[in-house]
Amino acid sequence: MKPTFRVVILTSAKKCKQPSCPVTGLSVGPRTCVQAGTLPKPTLWAEPGPVVPLGSPVTLWCQGTLGTQEFALYKDGNLQAGRYLCYCVSPTGLSEPSDALELVVVGSYLTPSLSALPSPVVTPGETVTLHCASGQGFDRMGPVTPIHRGTFRCHGYYSDRPQVWSPPSKPLQLLVPGLNVGHRTLV
């Protein structure tokens, strides 16, 4: 028989606001207040991963100690992308929060373009500026060594929504004589 779990979704609006609740507690049901820290912290992860294309499914997993049958999933803000925390809930209290999971959604904005100035072919010791054209985006690299060579892409995002990205730019090949090609992503 497959075990059954209950998940309580907590948002910033659902943090404990009842007069009988301690400031550091969370409300997990009507009139039930629990103090954080009475159980070991669970592990939270995303499948297929924490960076997800817009419209693609993602599963958040919260794994607690043996016997945990109720979990609370907390999220900052109201967008699906963002910072998630998981708690194990028991009659004796609430666990420490899991390590934060930053869920990033890619593909929400226009695709930026990436260029290298003065050129994508750079000799060791030169400085190159990578320009991601989606508003303002300059990432200066210098002095360049052969270890910097590789394929680069960039994403754009708004500072007030850092977990919602544009699709990646087309790849830019940065050539510096000396080593094998690697892959890099600029955000």
mmCIF file of C-alpha atoms in Angstrom, residues 50-54 79-83 102-110 155-168 187:
data_model
loop_
_atom_site.group_PDB
_atom_site.id
_atom_site.type_symbol
_atom_site.label_atom_id
_atom_site.label_comp_id
_atom_site.label_asym_id
_atom_site.label_seq_id
_atom_site.Cartn_x
_atom_site.Cartn_y
_atom_site.Cartn_z
ATOM 1 C CA PRO A 50 14.994 23.902 -10.461
ATOM 2 C CA VAL A 51 15.238 25.651 -13.872
ATOM 3 C CA VAL A 52 12.066 24.946 -15.873
ATOM 4 C CA PRO A 53 10.875 26.142 -19.310
ATOM 5 C CA LEU A 54 7.655 28.189 -19.240
ATOM 6 C CA LEU A 79 4.245 33.668 -8.821
ATOM 7 C CA GLN A 80 5.048 30.003 -9.406
ATOM 8 C CA ALA A 81 8.715 30.866 -9.771
ATOM 9 C CA GLY A 82 10.416 31.847 -6.557
ATOM 10 C CA ARG A 83 11.790 30.655 -3.251
ATOM 11 C CA GLU A 102 14.889 28.695 -5.977
ATOM 12 C CA LEU A 103 12.519 27.692 -8.777
ATOM 13 C CA VAL A 104 13.397 29.527 -12.019
ATOM 14 C CA VAL A 105 11.012 29.723 -14.994
ATOM 15 C CA VAL A 106 12.698 30.311 -18.360
ATOM 16 C CA GLY A 107 10.960 31.700 -21.442
ATOM 17 C CA SER A 108 8.771 34.487 -20.084
ATOM 18 C CA TYR A 109 10.386 37.426 -21.911
ATOM 19 C CA LEU A 110 11.859 38.225 -25.329
ATOM 20 C CA HIS A 155 19.208 35.317 -20.114
ATOM 21 C CA GLY A 156 17.343 38.507 -19.250
ATOM 22 C CA TYR A 157 15.200 39.111 -16.164
ATOM 23 C CA TYR A 158 13.724 41.976 -14.160
ATOM 24 C CA SER A 159 15.362 42.727 -10.816
ATOM 25 C CA ASP A 160 12.020 42.451 -9.010
ATOM 26 C CA ARG A 161 11.419 38.966 -10.518
ATOM 27 C CA PRO A 162 14.855 37.310 -10.547
ATOM 28 C CA GLN A 163 13.444 33.779 -10.885
ATOM 29 C CA VAL A 164 11.605 34.533 -14.157
ATOM 30 C CA TRP A 165 14.033 34.506 -17.089
ATOM 31 C CA SER A 166 13.917 35.084 -20.827
ATOM 32 C CA PRO A 167 14.784 32.221 -23.166
ATOM 33 C CA PRO A 168 18.552 31.869 -23.651
ATOM 34 C CA VAL A 187 22.431 35.639 -16.203
#
